[in-house]
Amino acid sequence: MVVHGGAGTWRPEYRDRAREGVQRAVDAGHTILHAGGDALDAVQQAVIVLEDDPIFNAGRGSVLDQNGAILHDAALMRGSDRAAGAVAAIAGIRNPIQAARAVLDEGRHVMLVGESAAHFAREHGLSTASDEWFRTPERVEQRGNTVGAVARDANGRVAAATSTGGTNRKHPGRVGDSSLIAVGTWADDATVAISCTGDGEGIMRIALAHEIDALMRHARLDLNAAADRALQQLAPFGTGGLIAVGVDGAVAAPFTTAAMPHAIRVGDLPATIHA
Ligand code: ASP
């Protein structure tokens, strides 16, 4: 189980809170895996914990767009059948990753956007939240970053989830990489599960998550070599990072930004925290 709290510059005074946040999230996912649960449920639960934590730019504490509005992007994917669900530019749903999960579970589409996505989430009984819930003092100061989780369960199935408020002062309607399947979020039981973070416009232009899959599948690189090579390809377009777990249990968490708080739990060993 691996979780991240976003690649970027983390002010030193917020590192402890980021450390606590990723620890809580990785433990929440691990509890599900330890009980024999699915990788998909584990990544969803880990991201819910991170969305509810105002230090991160996802769910509560998401960044404001240039009009001062808060719109979220989220996606998740199951490696066993490549089922995927995503929402973009969604407002007022407390946990956007649950809206993405509802899209996946319904199975008719992969992505819903805007007010129609929020309407769909409300119809599926998801909790709503007011502007006051999302708009935290942390966010008005603009700290913290996107969140994500990847997991491999006891049956060798992998899954990935990513959630974000997007970029600071973004244009209304802007959608980043996080909610785009194969770009910011990807899982396939033949190869790897990945959650990306960083300069979304750059990540989109190189299809970062799927590029790693392709390097593993076609160029036969191992996970770490593929992730490093893909981040080199990102360099002309921006900086970023990712967390990944291979179907063989390999873990990678490279980044080219100053920091990317993340936590790793392998089996029942204690978590390793990097913040
Ligand atoms: N990749 C995210 C986006 O462009 C931002 C981030 O990871 O911090 O929306």
Short mmCIF file of C-alpha atoms and ligand atoms in Angstrom, two decimals, residues 4 6-7 57 73 144-146 164-167 174-178 196-201 203, ligand 1:
data_model
loop_
_atom_site.label_atom_id
_atom_site.label_comp_id
_atom_site.label_asym_id
_atom_site.label_seq_id
_atom_site.Cartn_x
_atom_site.Cartn_y
_atom_site.Cartn_z
CA HIS A 4 1.09 10.32 -1.60
CA GLY A 6 1.33 15.57 -3.73
CA ALA A 7 4.59 16.57 -5.39
CA ASN A 57 -5.25 19.82 -1.97
CA ASP A 73 -11.13 16.10 -10.02
CA GLY A 144 -0.52 21.26 0.18
CA ASN A 145 -0.99 19.16 -2.92
CA THR A 146 -2.92 16.45 -4.73
CA THR A 164 -7.23 16.89 -6.36
CA GLY A 165 -8.54 20.41 -6.29
CA GLY A 166 -6.34 21.01 -9.36
CA THR A 167 -3.95 23.92 -9.73
CA ARG A 174 -9.75 23.46 -16.26
CA VAL A 175 -9.29 19.72 -15.82
CA GLY A 176 -5.87 18.29 -14.96
CA ASP A 177 -4.22 14.91 -15.26
CA SER A 178 -5.52 13.43 -12.00
CA CYS A 196 0.64 10.76 -10.56
CA THR A 197 1.07 14.29 -9.21
CA GLY A 198 2.76 17.47 -10.40
CA ASP A 199 2.41 19.75 -13.42
CA GLY A 200 -0.84 18.43 -14.83
CA GLU A 201 -0.52 20.02 -18.26
CA ILE A 203 1.69 15.02 -17.33
N1 ASP B 1 -1.51 17.18 -11.08
C1 ASP B 1 -2.46 18.04 -10.40
C2 ASP B 1 -3.21 18.85 -11.42
O1 ASP B 1 -2.61 19.29 -12.39
C3 ASP B 1 -1.82 18.96 -9.42
C4 ASP B 1 -0.91 18.32 -8.39
O2 ASP B 1 -0.55 17.16 -8.52
O3 ASP B 1 -0.55 18.98 -7.41
O4 ASP B 1 -4.38 19.08 -11.25
#
